[in-house]
PDB file of C-alpha atoms in Angstrom:
ATOM      1  CA  UNK A   1     101.954 109.941  90.037  1.00  0.00           C
ATOM      2  CA  UNK A   2     100.473 113.412  89.865  1.00  0.00           C
ATOM      3  CA  UNK A   3      97.770 113.928  92.481  1.00  0.00           C
ATOM      4  CA  UNK A   4      96.694 117.345  91.219  1.00  0.00           C
ATOM      5  CA  UNK A   5      96.156 117.930  87.524  1.00  0.00           C
ATOM      6  CA  UNK A   6      95.484 120.974  85.411  1.00  0.00           C
ATOM      7  CA  UNK A   7      94.728 119.613  81.978  1.00  0.00           C
ATOM      8  CA  UNK A   8      94.598 122.931  80.147  1.00  0.00           C
ATOM      9  CA  UNK A   9      98.063 124.403  79.742  1.00  0.00           C
ATOM     10  CA  UNK A  10      96.670 127.662  78.415  1.00  0.00           C
ATOM     11  CA  UNK A  11      93.486 129.697  78.191  1.00  0.00           C
ATOM     12  CA  UNK A  12      92.717 132.846  76.230  1.00  0.00           C
ATOM     13  CA  UNK A  13      89.793 135.096  77.186  1.00  0.00           C
ATOM     14  CA  UNK A  14      88.523 138.480  76.074  1.00  0.00           C
ATOM     15  CA  UNK A  15      88.658 141.297  78.601  1.00  0.00           C
ATOM     16  CA  UNK A  16      85.385 141.585  80.513  1.00  0.00           C
ATOM     17  CA  UNK A  17      84.394 137.964  79.978  1.00  0.00           C
ATOM     18  CA  UNK A  18      84.568 135.097  82.451  1.00  0.00           C
ATOM     19  CA  UNK A  19      87.733 133.019  82.867  1.00  0.00           C
ATOM     20  CA  UNK A  20      87.248 129.476  84.156  1.00  0.00           C
ATOM     21  CA  UNK A  21      90.302 127.526  85.215  1.00  0.00           C
ATOM     22  CA  UNK A  22      89.911 123.879  86.111  1.00  0.00           C
ATOM     23  CA  UNK A  23      91.750 121.477  88.350  1.00  0.00           C
ATOM     24  CA  UNK A  24      91.247 117.779  89.156  1.00  0.00           C
ATOM     25  CA  UNK A  25      92.672 115.793  92.033  1.00  0.00           C
ATOM     26  CA  UNK A  26      92.872 112.134  92.908  1.00  0.00           C
ATOM     27  CA  UNK A  27      93.239 112.006  96.700  1.00  0.00           C
ATOM     28  CA  UNK A  28      89.850 112.271  98.409  1.00  0.00           C
ATOM     29  CA  UNK A  29      91.596 112.965 101.719  1.00  0.00           C
ATOM     30  CA  UNK A  30      92.767 116.422 100.659  1.00  0.00           C
ATOM     31  CA  UNK A  31      91.209 118.921 103.051  1.00  0.00           C
ATOM     32  CA  UNK A  32      92.344 122.295 101.802  1.00  0.00           C
ATOM     33  CA  UNK A  33      92.659 123.738  98.323  1.00  0.00           C
ATOM     34  CA  UNK A  34      94.319 126.908  97.084  1.00  0.00           C
ATOM     35  CA  UNK A  35      94.886 128.874  93.914  1.00  0.00           C
ATOM     36  CA  UNK A  36      98.128 130.704  93.311  1.00  0.00           C
ATOM     37  CA  UNK A  37      98.941 133.221  90.612  1.00  0.00           C
ATOM     38  CA  UNK A  38     102.422 133.547  89.186  1.00  0.00           C
ATOM     39  CA  UNK A  39     104.003 136.248  87.081  1.00  0.00           C
ATOM     40  CA  UNK A  40     107.299 135.606  85.242  1.00  0.00           C
ATOM     41  CA  UNK A  41     110.406 135.754  87.457  1.00  0.00           C
ATOM     42  CA  UNK A  42     108.300 135.964  90.609  1.00  0.00           C
ATOM     43  CA  UNK A  43     107.220 133.424  93.182  1.00  0.00           C
ATOM     44  CA  UNK A  44     103.614 132.226  93.311  1.00  0.00           C
ATOM     45  CA  UNK A  45     101.232 134.614  95.043  1.00  0.00           C
ATOM     46  CA  UNK A  46      98.282 133.341  97.030  1.00  0.00           C
ATOM     47  CA  UNK A  47      94.931 134.165  95.445  1.00  0.00           C
ATOM     48  CA  UNK A  48      92.091 132.305  97.124  1.00  0.00           C
ATOM     49  CA  UNK A  49      91.467 129.122  99.069  1.00  0.00           C
ATOM     50  CA  UNK A  50      88.675 126.787 100.104  1.00  0.00           C
ATOM     51  CA  UNK A  51      88.290 124.239 102.838  1.00  0.00           C
ATOM     52  CA  UNK A  52      86.904 120.819 102.009  1.00  0.00           C
ATOM     53  CA  UNK A  53      83.871 121.506 104.199  1.00  0.00           C
ATOM     54  CA  UNK A  54      82.727 124.202 101.769  1.00  0.00           C
ATOM     55  CA  UNK A  55      81.744 124.124  98.134  1.00  0.00           C
ATOM     56  CA  UNK A  56      82.217 127.777  97.261  1.00  0.00           C
ATOM     57  CA  UNK A  57      84.345 130.698  98.351  1.00  0.00           C
ATOM     58  CA  UNK A  58      84.169 134.160  96.864  1.00  0.00           C
ATOM     59  CA  UNK A  59      86.571 137.100  97.052  1.00  0.00           C
ATOM     60  CA  UNK A  60      85.763 140.013  94.795  1.00  0.00           C
ATOM     61  CA  UNK A  61      86.110 138.961  91.183  1.00  0.00           C
ATOM     62  CA  UNK A  62      87.436 135.534  92.161  1.00  0.00           C
ATOM     63  CA  UNK A  63      85.292 132.537  93.107  1.00  0.00           C
ATOM     64  CA  UNK A  64      86.519 129.035  93.778  1.00  0.00           C
ATOM     65  CA  UNK A  65      84.141 126.080  93.482  1.00  0.00           C
ATOM     66  CA  UNK A  66      84.779 122.661  94.954  1.00  0.00           C
ATOM     67  CA  UNK A  67      82.986 119.509  93.813  1.00  0.00           C
ATOM     68  CA  UNK A  68      84.190 116.808  96.162  1.00  0.00           C
ATOM     69  CA  UNK A  69      82.272 113.978  94.559  1.00  0.00           C
ATOM     70  CA  UNK A  70      83.914 114.748  91.226  1.00  0.00           C
ATOM     71  CA  UNK A  71      87.245 115.663  92.854  1.00  0.00           C
ATOM     72  CA  UNK A  72      87.162 118.852  90.841  1.00  0.00           C
ATOM     73  CA  UNK A  73      88.094 122.414  91.623  1.00  0.00           C
ATOM     74  CA  UNK A  74      87.541 125.491  89.496  1.00  0.00           C
ATOM     75  CA  UNK A  75      88.439 129.161  89.650  1.00  0.00           C
ATOM     76  CA  UNK A  76      86.134 131.744  88.087  1.00  0.00           C
ATOM     77  CA  UNK A  77      87.348 135.255  87.342  1.00  0.00           C
ATOM     78  CA  UNK A  78      84.598 137.743  86.478  1.00  0.00           C
ATOM     79  CA  UNK A  79      85.131 140.119  84.802  1.00  0.00           C
ATOM     80  CA  UNK A  80      88.552 139.196  83.472  1.00  0.00           C
ATOM     81  CA  UNK A  81      91.118 141.988  83.185  1.00  0.00           C
ATOM     82  CA  UNK A  82      94.401 142.161  81.235  1.00  0.00           C
ATOM     83  CA  UNK A  83      96.290 142.322  84.542  1.00  0.00           C
ATOM     84  CA  UNK A  84      94.949 138.854  85.335  1.00  0.00           C
ATOM     85  CA  UNK A  85      97.209 137.414  82.631  1.00  0.00           C
ATOM     86  CA  UNK A  86      99.539 135.038  84.477  1.00  0.00           C
ATOM     87  CA  UNK A  87     100.059 131.364  85.211  1.00  0.00           C
ATOM     88  CA  UNK A  88      97.561 129.958  87.700  1.00  0.00           C
ATOM     89  CA  UNK A  89      98.388 126.978  89.870  1.00  0.00           C
ATOM     90  CA  UNK A  90      95.928 125.001  91.935  1.00  0.00           C
ATOM     91  CA  UNK A  91      97.218 123.232  95.005  1.00  0.00           C
ATOM     92  CA  UNK A  92      95.855 120.784  97.545  1.00  0.00           C
ATOM     93  CA  UNK A  93      97.013 119.813 100.995  1.00  0.00           C
ATOM     94  CA  UNK A  94      96.467 117.080 103.525  1.00  0.00           C
ATOM     95  CA  UNK A  95      96.770 118.115 107.165  1.00  0.00           C
ATOM     96  CA  UNK A  96      98.710 121.098 105.927  1.00  0.00           C
ATOM     97  CA  UNK A  97     101.965 119.160 105.878  1.00  0.00           C
ATOM     98  CA  UNK A  98     102.667 119.896 102.244  1.00  0.00           C
ATOM     99  CA  UNK A  99     101.015 121.224  99.155  1.00  0.00           C
ATOM    100  CA  UNK A 100     100.602 119.305  95.932  1.00  0.00           C
ATOM    101  CA  UNK A 101     100.558 121.575  92.887  1.00  0.00           C
ATOM    102  CA  UNK A 102      99.149 121.189  89.424  1.00  0.00           C
ATOM    103  CA  UNK A 103     101.280 122.015  86.404  1.00  0.00           C
ATOM    104  CA  UNK A 104      99.610 125.384  85.865  1.00  0.00           C
ATOM    105  CA  UNK A 105      97.356 127.097  83.321  1.00  0.00           C
ATOM    106  CA  UNK A 106      98.612 130.157  81.504  1.00  0.00           C
ATOM    107  CA  UNK A 107      95.792 132.687  81.257  1.00  0.00           C
ATOM    108  CA  UNK A 108      95.909 135.392  78.615  1.00  0.00           C
ATOM    109  CA  UNK A 109      93.282 138.114  78.879  1.00  0.00           C
ATOM    110  CA  UNK A 110      93.086 140.050  75.635  1.00  0.00           C
ATOM    111  CA  UNK A 111      92.206 143.759  75.749  1.00  0.00           C
TER     112      UNK A 111
ATOM    113  CA  UNK B   1     111.601 142.434 105.282  1.00  0.00           C
ATOM    114  CA  UNK B   2     107.924 142.042 104.648  1.00  0.00           C
ATOM    115  CA  UNK B   3     108.087 138.920 102.518  1.00  0.00           C
ATOM    116  CA  UNK B   4     110.011 135.692 102.062  1.00  0.00           C
ATOM    117  CA  UNK B   5     113.496 136.449 100.804  1.00  0.00           C
ATOM    118  CA  UNK B   6     115.656 134.004  98.885  1.00  0.00           C
ATOM    119  CA  UNK B   7     119.275 134.311  97.847  1.00  0.00           C
ATOM    120  CA  UNK B   8     120.895 134.162  95.466  1.00  0.00           C
ATOM    121  CA  UNK B   9     118.269 134.873  92.802  1.00  0.00           C
ATOM    122  CA  UNK B  10     120.356 133.130  90.189  1.00  0.00           C
ATOM    123  CA  UNK B  11     123.109 130.558  90.546  1.00  0.00           C
ATOM    124  CA  UNK B  12     125.180 128.910  87.853  1.00  0.00           C
ATOM    125  CA  UNK B  13     127.119 125.892  89.055  1.00  0.00           C
ATOM    126  CA  UNK B  14     129.499 123.578  87.300  1.00  0.00           C
ATOM    127  CA  UNK B  15     128.495 119.943  87.425  1.00  0.00           C
ATOM    128  CA  UNK B  16     129.910 118.387  90.574  1.00  0.00           C
ATOM    129  CA  UNK B  17     129.969 121.651  92.508  1.00  0.00           C
ATOM    130  CA  UNK B  18     128.195 122.050  95.851  1.00  0.00           C
ATOM    131  CA  UNK B  19     125.635 124.849  96.220  1.00  0.00           C
ATOM    132  CA  UNK B  20     123.783 126.413  99.158  1.00  0.00           C
ATOM    133  CA  UNK B  21     120.507 128.249  98.750  1.00  0.00           C
ATOM    134  CA  UNK B  22     119.230 130.518 101.501  1.00  0.00           C
ATOM    135  CA  UNK B  23     115.692 131.324 102.598  1.00  0.00           C
ATOM    136  CA  UNK B  24     114.667 134.054 105.031  1.00  0.00           C
ATOM    137  CA  UNK B  25     111.032 133.418 105.948  1.00  0.00           C
ATOM    138  CA  UNK B  26     108.560 135.985 107.173  1.00  0.00           C
ATOM    139  CA  UNK B  27     109.355 136.787 110.789  1.00  0.00           C
ATOM    140  CA  UNK B  28     107.407 134.632 113.198  1.00  0.00           C
ATOM    141  CA  UNK B  29     106.335 132.081 110.634  1.00  0.00           C
ATOM    142  CA  UNK B  30     106.435 128.610 112.101  1.00  0.00           C
ATOM    143  CA  UNK B  31     106.257 126.502 108.959  1.00  0.00           C
ATOM    144  CA  UNK B  32     108.798 126.552 106.147  1.00  0.00           C
ATOM    145  CA  UNK B  33     108.653 124.635 102.891  1.00  0.00           C
ATOM    146  CA  UNK B  34     111.084 124.037 100.039  1.00  0.00           C
ATOM    147  CA  UNK B  35     109.829 123.299  96.554  1.00  0.00           C
ATOM    148  CA  UNK B  36     111.520 122.509  93.254  1.00  0.00           C
ATOM    149  CA  UNK B  37     109.968 123.833  90.060  1.00  0.00           C
ATOM    150  CA  UNK B  38     111.152 122.491  86.729  1.00  0.00           C
ATOM    151  CA  UNK B  39     110.493 124.434  83.551  1.00  0.00           C
ATOM    152  CA  UNK B  40     106.819 124.259  82.571  1.00  0.00           C
ATOM    153  CA  UNK B  41     105.821 122.342  85.682  1.00  0.00           C
ATOM    154  CA  UNK B  42     104.223 123.157  88.977  1.00  0.00           C
ATOM    155  CA  UNK B  43     106.240 123.342  92.195  1.00  0.00           C
ATOM    156  CA  UNK B  44     107.084 119.947  93.661  1.00  0.00           C
ATOM    157  CA  UNK B  45     107.440 119.451  97.394  1.00  0.00           C
ATOM    158  CA  UNK B  46     110.922 118.815  98.751  1.00  0.00           C
ATOM    159  CA  UNK B  47     110.813 119.244 102.511  1.00  0.00           C
ATOM    160  CA  UNK B  48     108.932 120.861 105.399  1.00  0.00           C
ATOM    161  CA  UNK B  49     110.037 122.355 108.722  1.00  0.00           C
ATOM    162  CA  UNK B  50     108.009 123.273 111.736  1.00  0.00           C
ATOM    163  CA  UNK B  51     110.284 125.624 113.656  1.00  0.00           C
ATOM    164  CA  UNK B  52     113.667 123.853 113.636  1.00  0.00           C
ATOM    165  CA  UNK B  53     112.238 120.353 113.244  1.00  0.00           C
ATOM    166  CA  UNK B  54     112.309 118.821 109.789  1.00  0.00           C
ATOM    167  CA  UNK B  55     109.013 116.945 109.830  1.00  0.00           C
ATOM    168  CA  UNK B  56     108.926 115.739 106.252  1.00  0.00           C
ATOM    169  CA  UNK B  57     111.778 115.284 103.804  1.00  0.00           C
ATOM    170  CA  UNK B  58     110.068 112.760 101.588  1.00  0.00           C
ATOM    171  CA  UNK B  59     110.396 114.965  98.516  1.00  0.00           C
ATOM    172  CA  UNK B  60     114.166 115.300  98.530  1.00  0.00           C
ATOM    173  CA  UNK B  61     115.210 113.534  95.321  1.00  0.00           C
ATOM    174  CA  UNK B  62     118.463 112.045  96.580  1.00  0.00           C
ATOM    175  CA  UNK B  63     120.903 112.055  99.468  1.00  0.00           C
ATOM    176  CA  UNK B  64     122.752 114.853  97.687  1.00  0.00           C
ATOM    177  CA  UNK B  65     120.004 117.177  98.900  1.00  0.00           C
ATOM    178  CA  UNK B  66     120.074 118.402 102.468  1.00  0.00           C
ATOM    179  CA  UNK B  67     118.062 121.107 104.228  1.00  0.00           C
ATOM    180  CA  UNK B  68     118.407 122.654 107.643  1.00  0.00           C
ATOM    181  CA  UNK B  69     116.766 125.311 109.788  1.00  0.00           C
ATOM    182  CA  UNK B  70     118.878 125.225 112.961  1.00  0.00           C
ATOM    183  CA  UNK B  71     117.289 128.133 114.829  1.00  0.00           C
ATOM    184  CA  UNK B  72     113.790 127.856 113.456  1.00  0.00           C
ATOM    185  CA  UNK B  73     114.146 130.882 111.217  1.00  0.00           C
ATOM    186  CA  UNK B  74     116.552 131.009 108.254  1.00  0.00           C
ATOM    187  CA  UNK B  75     116.797 127.820 106.234  1.00  0.00           C
ATOM    188  CA  UNK B  76     119.452 126.558 103.854  1.00  0.00           C
ATOM    189  CA  UNK B  77     118.989 124.007 101.097  1.00  0.00           C
ATOM    190  CA  UNK B  78     122.267 122.390 100.146  1.00  0.00           C
ATOM    191  CA  UNK B  79     122.868 120.352  97.040  1.00  0.00           C
ATOM    192  CA  UNK B  80     126.083 118.380  96.848  1.00  0.00           C
ATOM    193  CA  UNK B  81     127.783 117.303  93.634  1.00  0.00           C
ATOM    194  CA  UNK B  82     125.223 119.062  91.468  1.00  0.00           C
ATOM    195  CA  UNK B  83     123.971 117.323  88.334  1.00  0.00           C
ATOM    196  CA  UNK B  84     122.310 118.791  85.256  1.00  0.00           C
ATOM    197  CA  UNK B  85     118.939 117.403  86.313  1.00  0.00           C
ATOM    198  CA  UNK B  86     119.134 119.598  89.414  1.00  0.00           C
ATOM    199  CA  UNK B  87     118.622 122.655  87.203  1.00  0.00           C
ATOM    200  CA  UNK B  88     115.334 124.220  88.326  1.00  0.00           C
ATOM    201  CA  UNK B  89     113.856 127.072  90.312  1.00  0.00           C
ATOM    202  CA  UNK B  90     113.965 126.379  94.034  1.00  0.00           C
ATOM    203  CA  UNK B  91     111.121 128.031  95.901  1.00  0.00           C
ATOM    204  CA  UNK B  92     110.873 128.609  99.606  1.00  0.00           C
ATOM    205  CA  UNK B  93     107.559 129.305 101.340  1.00  0.00           C
ATOM    206  CA  UNK B  94     106.606 130.084 104.911  1.00  0.00           C
ATOM    207  CA  UNK B  95     103.388 130.033 106.853  1.00  0.00           C
ATOM    208  CA  UNK B  96     102.266 131.276 110.242  1.00  0.00           C
ATOM    209  CA  UNK B  97     100.166 128.289 111.190  1.00  0.00           C
ATOM    210  CA  UNK B  98     101.156 124.880 112.477  1.00  0.00           C
ATOM    211  CA  UNK B  99      98.068 122.925 111.643  1.00  0.00           C
ATOM    212  CA  UNK B 100      95.377 125.389 110.626  1.00  0.00           C
ATOM    213  CA  UNK B 101      94.221 125.939 107.108  1.00  0.00           C
ATOM    214  CA  UNK B 102      96.093 128.917 105.810  1.00  0.00           C
ATOM    215  CA  UNK B 103      98.140 129.902 102.845  1.00  0.00           C
ATOM    216  CA  UNK B 104     101.889 129.770 102.436  1.00  0.00           C
ATOM    217  CA  UNK B 105     103.797 132.809 101.194  1.00  0.00           C
ATOM    218  CA  UNK B 106     106.417 132.162  98.558  1.00  0.00           C
ATOM    219  CA  UNK B 107     109.724 133.834  97.865  1.00  0.00           C
ATOM    220  CA  UNK B 108     110.865 134.746  94.365  1.00  0.00           C
ATOM    221  CA  UNK B 109     112.922 131.603  94.094  1.00  0.00           C
ATOM    222  CA  UNK B 110     116.506 130.766  93.203  1.00  0.00           C
ATOM    223  CA  UNK B 111     117.071 129.723  89.607  1.00  0.00           C
ATOM    224  CA  UNK B 112     119.832 127.106  89.603  1.00  0.00           C
ATOM    225  CA  UNK B 113     121.510 126.242  86.325  1.00  0.00           C
ATOM    226  CA  UNK B 114     124.012 123.391  86.329  1.00  0.00           C
ATOM    227  CA  UNK B 115     126.376 123.433  83.372  1.00  0.00           C
TER     228      UNK B 115
END
């Protein structure tokens, strides 16, 4: 039973526009959420995180929003750049003992 | 090195063969995780160490899988009598914190192909 879901396997966006990647989770006890970015043949690279006590965290072009009542997480990238093209994974943890990952969304930013 | 290092990068094993995958975490990192990533899927948790103690091994798919971290640094994931369904990328991650909210740093993974 998958506790973290990314229902969009792929997303295509024009350079300069906003990319919105979505993630849903089922366990209301999750207390920490992260986004990872992955290029082919490399391990996932940490991008941004948010604690369950917050509803927004911003780092440059990347903003993560958390809606606890809806058990929904989203990552906004503004403006999108071709170098952002990668697979994005959301992950959630409980007491930091392990991370549960979604299946990923492949983002393609077109020049 | 500066990051998490895994070896080998690629491993081809004949069905029934035993394999050992190595992870060198970032120096000083207390927590170490192993994940299994099947093609087109997200990483799935296998096991977690805090220093040398294996605190959670609930994700290990069978008793053919065994992980150790005897000195609280380097870790080895061993798979005995490999099967075709074991083919996947095995990712290792380490983290500085014991219980604080922080990110884990991943290695490049070992791609295991069982033929």
